[in-house]
mmCIF file of N, CA, C and O in Angstrom:
data_model
loop_
_atom_site.group_PDB
_atom_site.id
_atom_site.type_symbol
_atom_site.label_atom_id
_atom_site.label_comp_id
_atom_site.label_asym_id
_atom_site.label_seq_id
_atom_site.Cartn_x
_atom_site.Cartn_y
_atom_site.Cartn_z
ATOM 1 N N MET U 5 118.557 154.737 123.806
ATOM 2 C CA MET U 5 119.985 154.954 123.961
ATOM 3 C C MET U 5 120.747 154.435 122.751
ATOM 4 O O MET U 5 121.640 155.103 122.245
ATOM 5 N N VAL U 6 120.424 153.225 122.285
ATOM 6 C CA VAL U 6 121.093 152.650 121.114
ATOM 7 C C VAL U 6 120.779 153.482 119.875
ATOM 8 O O VAL U 6 121.662 153.741 119.044
ATOM 9 N N PHE U 7 119.517 153.923 119.781
ATOM 10 C CA PHE U 7 119.112 154.725 118.630
ATOM 11 C C PHE U 7 119.901 156.043 118.580
ATOM 12 O O PHE U 7 120.349 156.468 117.511
ATOM 13 N N LEU U 8 120.088 156.663 119.725
ATOM 14 C CA LEU U 8 120.845 157.916 119.772
ATOM 15 C C LEU U 8 122.311 157.700 119.419
ATOM 16 O O LEU U 8 122.912 158.525 118.725
ATOM 17 N N SER U 9 122.880 156.592 119.862
ATOM 18 C CA SER U 9 124.276 156.320 119.521
ATOM 19 C C SER U 9 124.431 156.016 118.034
ATOM 20 O O SER U 9 125.414 156.411 117.415
ATOM 21 N N ILE U 10 123.438 155.347 117.442
ATOM 22 C CA ILE U 10 123.480 155.086 115.992
ATOM 23 C C ILE U 10 123.413 156.405 115.218
ATOM 24 O O ILE U 10 124.149 156.622 114.261
ATOM 25 N N LEU U 11 122.540 157.308 115.653
ATOM 26 C CA LEU U 11 122.442 158.610 114.993
ATOM 27 C C LEU U 11 123.724 159.420 115.154
ATOM 28 O O LEU U 11 124.146 160.115 114.233
ATOM 29 N N LEU U 12 124.340 159.324 116.307
ATOM 30 C CA LEU U 12 125.589 160.033 116.541
ATOM 31 C C LEU U 12 126.704 159.507 115.645
ATOM 32 O O LEU U 12 127.448 160.287 115.030
ATOM 33 N N ILE U 13 126.817 158.193 115.544
ATOM 34 C CA ILE U 13 127.837 157.589 114.673
ATOM 35 C C ILE U 13 127.572 157.953 113.217
ATOM 36 O O ILE U 13 128.486 158.292 112.468
ATOM 37 N N LYS U 14 126.296 157.916 112.808
ATOM 38 C CA LYS U 14 125.931 158.248 111.433
ATOM 39 C C LYS U 14 126.284 159.702 111.111
ATOM 40 O O LYS U 14 126.824 160.007 110.031
ATOM 41 N N SER U 15 126.009 160.609 112.020
ATOM 42 C CA SER U 15 126.311 162.022 111.763
ATOM 43 C C SER U 15 127.821 162.252 111.695
ATOM 44 O O SER U 15 128.288 163.042 110.876
ATOM 45 N N ASN U 16 128.584 161.577 112.529
ATOM 46 C CA ASN U 16 130.038 161.716 112.471
ATOM 47 C C ASN U 16 130.593 161.152 111.170
ATOM 48 O O ASN U 16 131.497 161.733 110.577
ATOM 49 N N LEU U 17 130.048 160.026 110.706
ATOM 50 C CA LEU U 17 130.507 159.453 109.439
ATOM 51 C C LEU U 17 130.137 160.351 108.267
ATOM 52 O O LEU U 17 130.915 160.518 107.325
ATOM 53 N N LEU U 18 128.940 160.935 108.320
ATOM 54 C CA LEU U 18 128.542 161.845 107.245
ATOM 55 C C LEU U 18 129.417 163.095 107.233
ATOM 56 O O LEU U 18 129.785 163.599 106.178
ATOM 57 N N ARG U 19 129.766 163.588 108.411
ATOM 58 C CA ARG U 19 130.640 164.754 108.484
ATOM 59 C C ARG U 19 132.030 164.417 107.934
ATOM 60 O O ARG U 19 132.624 165.198 107.199
ATOM 61 N N LEU U 20 132.519 163.241 108.264
ATOM 62 C CA LEU U 20 133.824 162.802 107.758
ATOM 63 C C LEU U 20 133.784 162.635 106.240
ATOM 64 O O LEU U 20 134.676 163.085 105.529
ATOM 65 N N LYS U 21 132.711 162.002 105.742
ATOM 66 C CA LYS U 21 132.577 161.799 104.297
ATOM 67 C C LYS U 21 132.443 163.137 103.570
ATOM 68 O O LYS U 21 133.047 163.358 102.518
ATOM 69 N N GLY U 22 131.678 164.055 104.135
ATOM 70 C CA GLY U 22 131.540 165.384 103.529
ATOM 71 C C GLY U 22 132.848 166.135 103.506
ATOM 72 O O GLY U 22 133.161 166.835 102.543
ATOM 73 N N GLY U 23 133.625 165.987 104.575
ATOM 74 C CA GLY U 23 134.927 166.644 104.611
ATOM 75 C C GLY U 23 135.879 166.080 103.578
ATOM 76 O O GLY U 23 136.634 166.815 102.937
ATOM 77 N N LEU U 24 135.839 164.762 103.397
ATOM 78 C CA LEU U 24 136.702 164.147 102.384
ATOM 79 C C LEU U 24 136.298 164.552 100.979
ATOM 80 O O LEU U 24 137.146 164.869 100.142
ATOM 81 N N ILE U 25 134.990 164.585 100.737
ATOM 82 C CA ILE U 25 134.513 164.981 99.406
ATOM 83 C C ILE U 25 134.841 166.456 99.146
ATOM 84 O O ILE U 25 135.287 166.827 98.052
ATOM 85 N N GLY U 26 134.654 167.299 100.160
ATOM 86 C CA GLY U 26 134.984 168.716 99.996
ATOM 87 C C GLY U 26 136.463 168.941 99.774
ATOM 88 O O GLY U 26 136.862 169.770 98.961
ATOM 89 N N GLY U 27 137.283 168.202 100.506
ATOM 90 C CA GLY U 27 138.733 168.320 100.321
ATOM 91 C C GLY U 27 139.171 167.861 98.948
ATOM 92 O O GLY U 27 140.032 168.474 98.313
ATOM 93 N N LEU U 28 138.580 166.776 98.472
ATOM 94 C CA LEU U 28 138.903 166.273 97.135
ATOM 95 C C LEU U 28 138.474 167.270 96.066
ATOM 96 O O LEU U 28 139.209 167.523 95.106
ATOM 97 N N PHE U 29 137.283 167.853 96.234
ATOM 98 C CA PHE U 29 136.797 168.846 95.280
ATOM 99 C C PHE U 29 137.716 170.072 95.261
ATOM 100 O O PHE U 29 138.043 170.601 94.189
ATOM 101 N N ALA U 30 138.156 170.518 96.442
ATOM 102 C CA ALA U 30 139.058 171.672 96.511
ATOM 103 C C ALA U 30 140.404 171.354 95.855
ATOM 104 O O ALA U 30 140.975 172.191 95.157
ATOM 105 N N LEU U 31 140.901 170.140 96.058
ATOM 106 C CA LEU U 31 142.161 169.742 95.443
ATOM 107 C C LEU U 31 142.050 169.714 93.920
ATOM 108 O O LEU U 31 142.949 170.183 93.215
ATOM 109 N N ILE U 32 140.941 169.189 93.411
ATOM 110 C CA ILE U 32 140.725 169.159 91.957
ATOM 111 C C ILE U 32 140.619 170.581 91.412
ATOM 112 O O ILE U 32 141.182 170.904 90.360
ATOM 113 N N LEU U 33 139.925 171.445 92.125
ATOM 114 C CA LEU U 33 139.759 172.833 91.680
ATOM 115 C C LEU U 33 141.097 173.572 91.650
ATOM 116 O O LEU U 33 141.423 174.244 90.668
ATOM 117 N N ILE U 34 141.878 173.425 92.694
ATOM 118 C CA ILE U 34 143.171 174.110 92.755
ATOM 119 C C ILE U 34 144.125 173.576 91.696
ATOM 120 O O ILE U 34 144.833 174.337 91.031
ATOM 121 N N SER U 35 144.136 172.249 91.496
ATOM 122 C CA SER U 35 145.032 171.695 90.478
ATOM 123 C C SER U 35 144.590 172.108 89.073
ATOM 124 O O SER U 35 145.429 172.320 88.197
ATOM 125 N N GLY U 36 143.296 172.257 88.845
ATOM 126 C CA GLY U 36 142.812 172.737 87.549
ATOM 127 C C GLY U 36 143.224 174.165 87.279
ATOM 128 O O GLY U 36 143.620 174.522 86.164
ATOM 129 N N ILE U 37 143.137 175.010 88.299
ATOM 130 C CA ILE U 37 143.574 176.405 88.148
ATOM 131 C C ILE U 37 145.071 176.459 87.874
ATOM 132 O O ILE U 37 145.535 177.213 87.016
ATOM 133 N N PHE U 38 145.841 175.649 88.596
ATOM 134 C CA PHE U 38 147.290 175.615 88.393
ATOM 135 C C PHE U 38 147.634 175.134 86.985
ATOM 136 O O PHE U 38 148.486 175.718 86.304
ATOM 137 N N ALA U 39 146.953 174.088 86.507
ATOM 138 C CA ALA U 39 147.240 173.554 85.169
ATOM 139 C C ALA U 39 146.881 174.566 84.082
ATOM 140 O O ALA U 39 147.646 174.767 83.132
ATOM 141 N N SER U 40 145.739 175.224 84.212
ATOM 142 C CA SER U 40 145.337 176.179 83.176
ATOM 143 C C SER U 40 146.247 177.404 83.158
ATOM 144 O O SER U 40 146.573 177.921 82.086
ATOM 145 N N SER U 41 146.682 177.859 84.330
ATOM 146 C CA SER U 41 147.584 179.009 84.338
ATOM 147 C C SER U 41 148.964 178.631 83.800
ATOM 148 O O SER U 41 149.619 179.436 83.139
ATOM 149 N N THR U 42 149.403 177.390 84.038
ATOM 150 C CA THR U 42 150.674 176.940 83.478
ATOM 151 C C THR U 42 150.609 176.858 81.961
ATOM 152 O O THR U 42 151.542 177.279 81.264
ATOM 153 N N ILE U 43 149.504 176.351 81.437
ATOM 154 C CA ILE U 43 149.341 176.268 79.977
ATOM 155 C C ILE U 43 149.288 177.662 79.367
ATOM 156 O O ILE U 43 149.892 177.919 78.315
ATOM 157 N N ALA U 44 148.591 178.586 80.016
ATOM 158 C CA ALA U 44 148.512 179.956 79.502
ATOM 159 C C ALA U 44 149.886 180.625 79.507
ATOM 160 O O ALA U 44 150.259 181.299 78.537
ATOM 161 N N LEU U 45 150.643 180.430 80.568
ATOM 162 C CA LEU U 45 151.982 181.010 80.644
ATOM 163 C C LEU U 45 152.897 180.398 79.587
ATOM 164 O O LEU U 45 153.667 181.112 78.936
ATOM 165 N N GLY U 46 152.788 179.094 79.377
ATOM 166 C CA GLY U 46 153.601 178.438 78.352
ATOM 167 C C GLY U 46 153.279 178.938 76.955
ATOM 168 O O GLY U 46 154.177 179.117 76.129
ATOM 169 N N SER U 47 151.998 179.168 76.683
ATOM 170 C CA SER U 47 151.630 179.678 75.355
ATOM 171 C C SER U 47 152.131 181.104 75.150
ATOM 172 O O SER U 47 152.526 181.479 74.040
ATOM 173 N N LEU U 48 152.140 181.913 76.223
ATOM 174 C CA LEU U 48 152.680 183.267 76.094
ATOM 175 C C LEU U 48 154.182 183.249 75.830
ATOM 176 O O LEU U 48 154.683 184.014 75.000
ATOM 177 N N VAL U 49 154.900 182.371 76.512
ATOM 178 C CA VAL U 49 156.342 182.247 76.286
ATOM 179 C C VAL U 49 156.617 181.756 74.870
ATOM 180 O O VAL U 49 157.522 182.265 74.184
ATOM 181 N N TYR U 50 155.825 180.798 74.404
ATOM 182 C CA TYR U 50 155.998 180.284 73.037
ATOM 183 C C TYR U 50 155.745 181.379 71.997
ATOM 184 O O TYR U 50 156.503 181.521 71.042
ATOM 185 N N ALA U 51 154.690 182.173 72.197
ATOM 186 C CA ALA U 51 154.396 183.258 71.253
ATOM 187 C C ALA U 51 155.500 184.311 71.268
ATOM 188 O O ALA U 51 155.872 184.835 70.217
ATOM 189 N N TYR U 52 156.038 184.622 72.450
ATOM 190 C CA TYR U 52 157.115 185.606 72.541
ATOM 191 C C TYR U 52 158.368 185.113 71.825
ATOM 192 O O TYR U 52 158.996 185.859 71.078
ATOM 193 N N ARG U 53 158.720 183.845 72.021
ATOM 194 C CA ARG U 53 159.906 183.296 71.340
ATOM 195 C C ARG U 53 159.698 183.228 69.831
ATOM 196 O O ARG U 53 160.630 183.481 69.064
ATOM 197 N N LEU U 54 158.488 182.904 69.409
ATOM 198 C CA LEU U 54 158.195 182.854 67.974
ATOM 199 C C LEU U 54 158.306 184.245 67.362
ATOM 200 O O LEU U 54 158.844 184.403 66.264
ATOM 201 N N LYS U 55 157.851 185.259 68.087
ATOM 202 C CA LYS U 55 157.951 186.643 67.598
ATOM 203 C C LYS U 55 159.407 187.082 67.524
ATOM 204 O O LYS U 55 159.815 187.718 66.545
ATOM 205 N N GLN U 56 160.195 186.739 68.529
ATOM 206 C CA GLN U 56 161.612 187.096 68.513
ATOM 207 C C GLN U 56 162.346 186.412 67.372
ATOM 208 O O GLN U 56 163.212 187.003 66.734
ATOM 209 N N LYS U 57 161.975 185.167 67.105
ATOM 210 C CA LYS U 57 162.613 184.415 66.018
ATOM 211 C C LYS U 57 162.280 185.042 64.663
ATOM 212 O O LYS U 57 163.143 185.182 63.804
ATOM 213 N N SER U 58 161.021 185.443 64.470
ATOM 214 C CA SER U 58 160.638 186.043 63.191
ATOM 215 C C SER U 58 161.261 187.426 63.029
ATOM 216 O O SER U 58 161.589 187.833 61.921
ATOM 217 N N ASN U 59 161.440 188.166 64.105
ATOM 218 C CA ASN U 59 162.075 189.484 64.015
ATOM 219 C C ASN U 59 163.552 189.370 63.642
ATOM 220 O O ASN U 59 164.068 190.189 62.900
ATOM 221 N N SER U 60 164.231 188.347 64.145
ATOM 222 C CA SER U 60 165.642 188.196 63.821
ATOM 223 C C SER U 60 165.824 187.786 62.358
ATOM 224 O O SER U 60 166.802 188.157 61.726
ATOM 225 N N VAL U 61 164.875 187.046 61.794
ATOM 226 C CA VAL U 61 164.958 186.656 60.386
ATOM 227 C C VAL U 61 164.679 187.856 59.493
ATOM 228 O O VAL U 61 165.325 188.048 58.461
ATOM 229 N N ASP U 62 163.733 188.714 59.900
ATOM 230 C CA ASP U 62 163.378 189.879 59.093
ATOM 231 C C ASP U 62 164.481 190.935 59.098
ATOM 232 O O ASP U 62 164.594 191.716 58.159
ATOM 233 N N ASN U 63 165.303 190.983 60.125
ATOM 234 C CA ASN U 63 166.320 192.022 60.240
ATOM 235 C C ASN U 63 167.596 191.712 59.462
ATOM 236 O O ASN U 63 168.472 192.558 59.384
ATOM 237 N N GLN U 64 167.710 190.530 58.923
ATOM 238 C CA GLN U 64 168.914 190.195 58.173
ATOM 239 C C GLN U 64 168.916 190.938 56.844
ATOM 240 O O GLN U 64 167.906 191.049 56.157
ATOM 241 N N VAL U 65 170.079 191.465 56.480
ATOM 242 C CA VAL U 65 170.212 192.220 55.237
ATOM 243 C C VAL U 65 170.464 191.227 54.113
ATOM 244 O O VAL U 65 171.326 190.336 54.216
ATOM 245 N N GLN U 66 169.677 191.374 53.059
ATOM 246 C CA GLN U 66 169.851 190.478 51.917
ATOM 247 C C GLN U 66 170.547 191.230 50.779
ATOM 248 O O GLN U 66 170.146 192.338 50.427
ATOM 249 N N ASP U 67 171.570 190.620 50.248
ATOM 250 C CA ASP U 67 172.272 191.197 49.090
ATOM 251 C C ASP U 67 171.592 190.690 47.824
ATOM 252 O O ASP U 67 171.602 189.506 47.537
ATOM 253 N N LEU U 68 170.966 191.600 47.125
ATOM 254 C CA LEU U 68 170.285 191.231 45.902
ATOM 255 C C LEU U 68 171.191 191.543 44.715
ATOM 256 O O LEU U 68 171.782 192.618 44.606
ATOM 257 N N GLU U 69 171.310 190.612 43.808
ATOM 258 C CA GLU U 69 172.122 190.803 42.613
ATOM 259 C C GLU U 69 171.211 190.688 41.395
ATOM 260 O O GLU U 69 170.245 189.949 41.396
ATOM 261 N N THR U 70 171.579 191.416 40.364
ATOM 262 C CA THR U 70 170.795 191.323 39.141
ATOM 263 C C THR U 70 171.218 190.064 38.385
ATOM 264 O O THR U 70 172.342 189.612 38.454
ATOM 265 N N VAL U 71 170.259 189.535 37.669
ATOM 266 C CA VAL U 71 170.523 188.315 36.891
ATOM 267 C C VAL U 71 170.535 188.700 35.418
ATOM 268 O O VAL U 71 169.592 189.308 34.905
ATOM 269 N N ASN U 72 171.607 188.362 34.732
ATOM 270 C CA ASN U 72 171.707 188.616 33.292
ATOM 271 C C ASN U 72 171.236 187.388 32.548
ATOM 272 O O ASN U 72 171.733 186.288 32.765
ATOM 273 N N VAL U 73 170.290 187.613 31.636
ATOM 274 C CA VAL U 73 169.755 186.488 30.851
ATOM 275 C C VAL U 73 170.277 186.569 29.431
ATOM 276 O O VAL U 73 170.363 187.555 28.827
#
């Protein structure tokens, strides 16, 4: 009887520990996916703004004058 109760307690503790480890692993996985997608989105926004900035500089009309030496 004592042996069976020890096995029952052990199995419940192992199930609890496995659930905690699985939950922690899932949390780490989800946060990693969220962080990588945020970094990817930020880099796309940065590249788009950099492209817009370079296009506005290229579109400016420059008045060229001849230089007399």
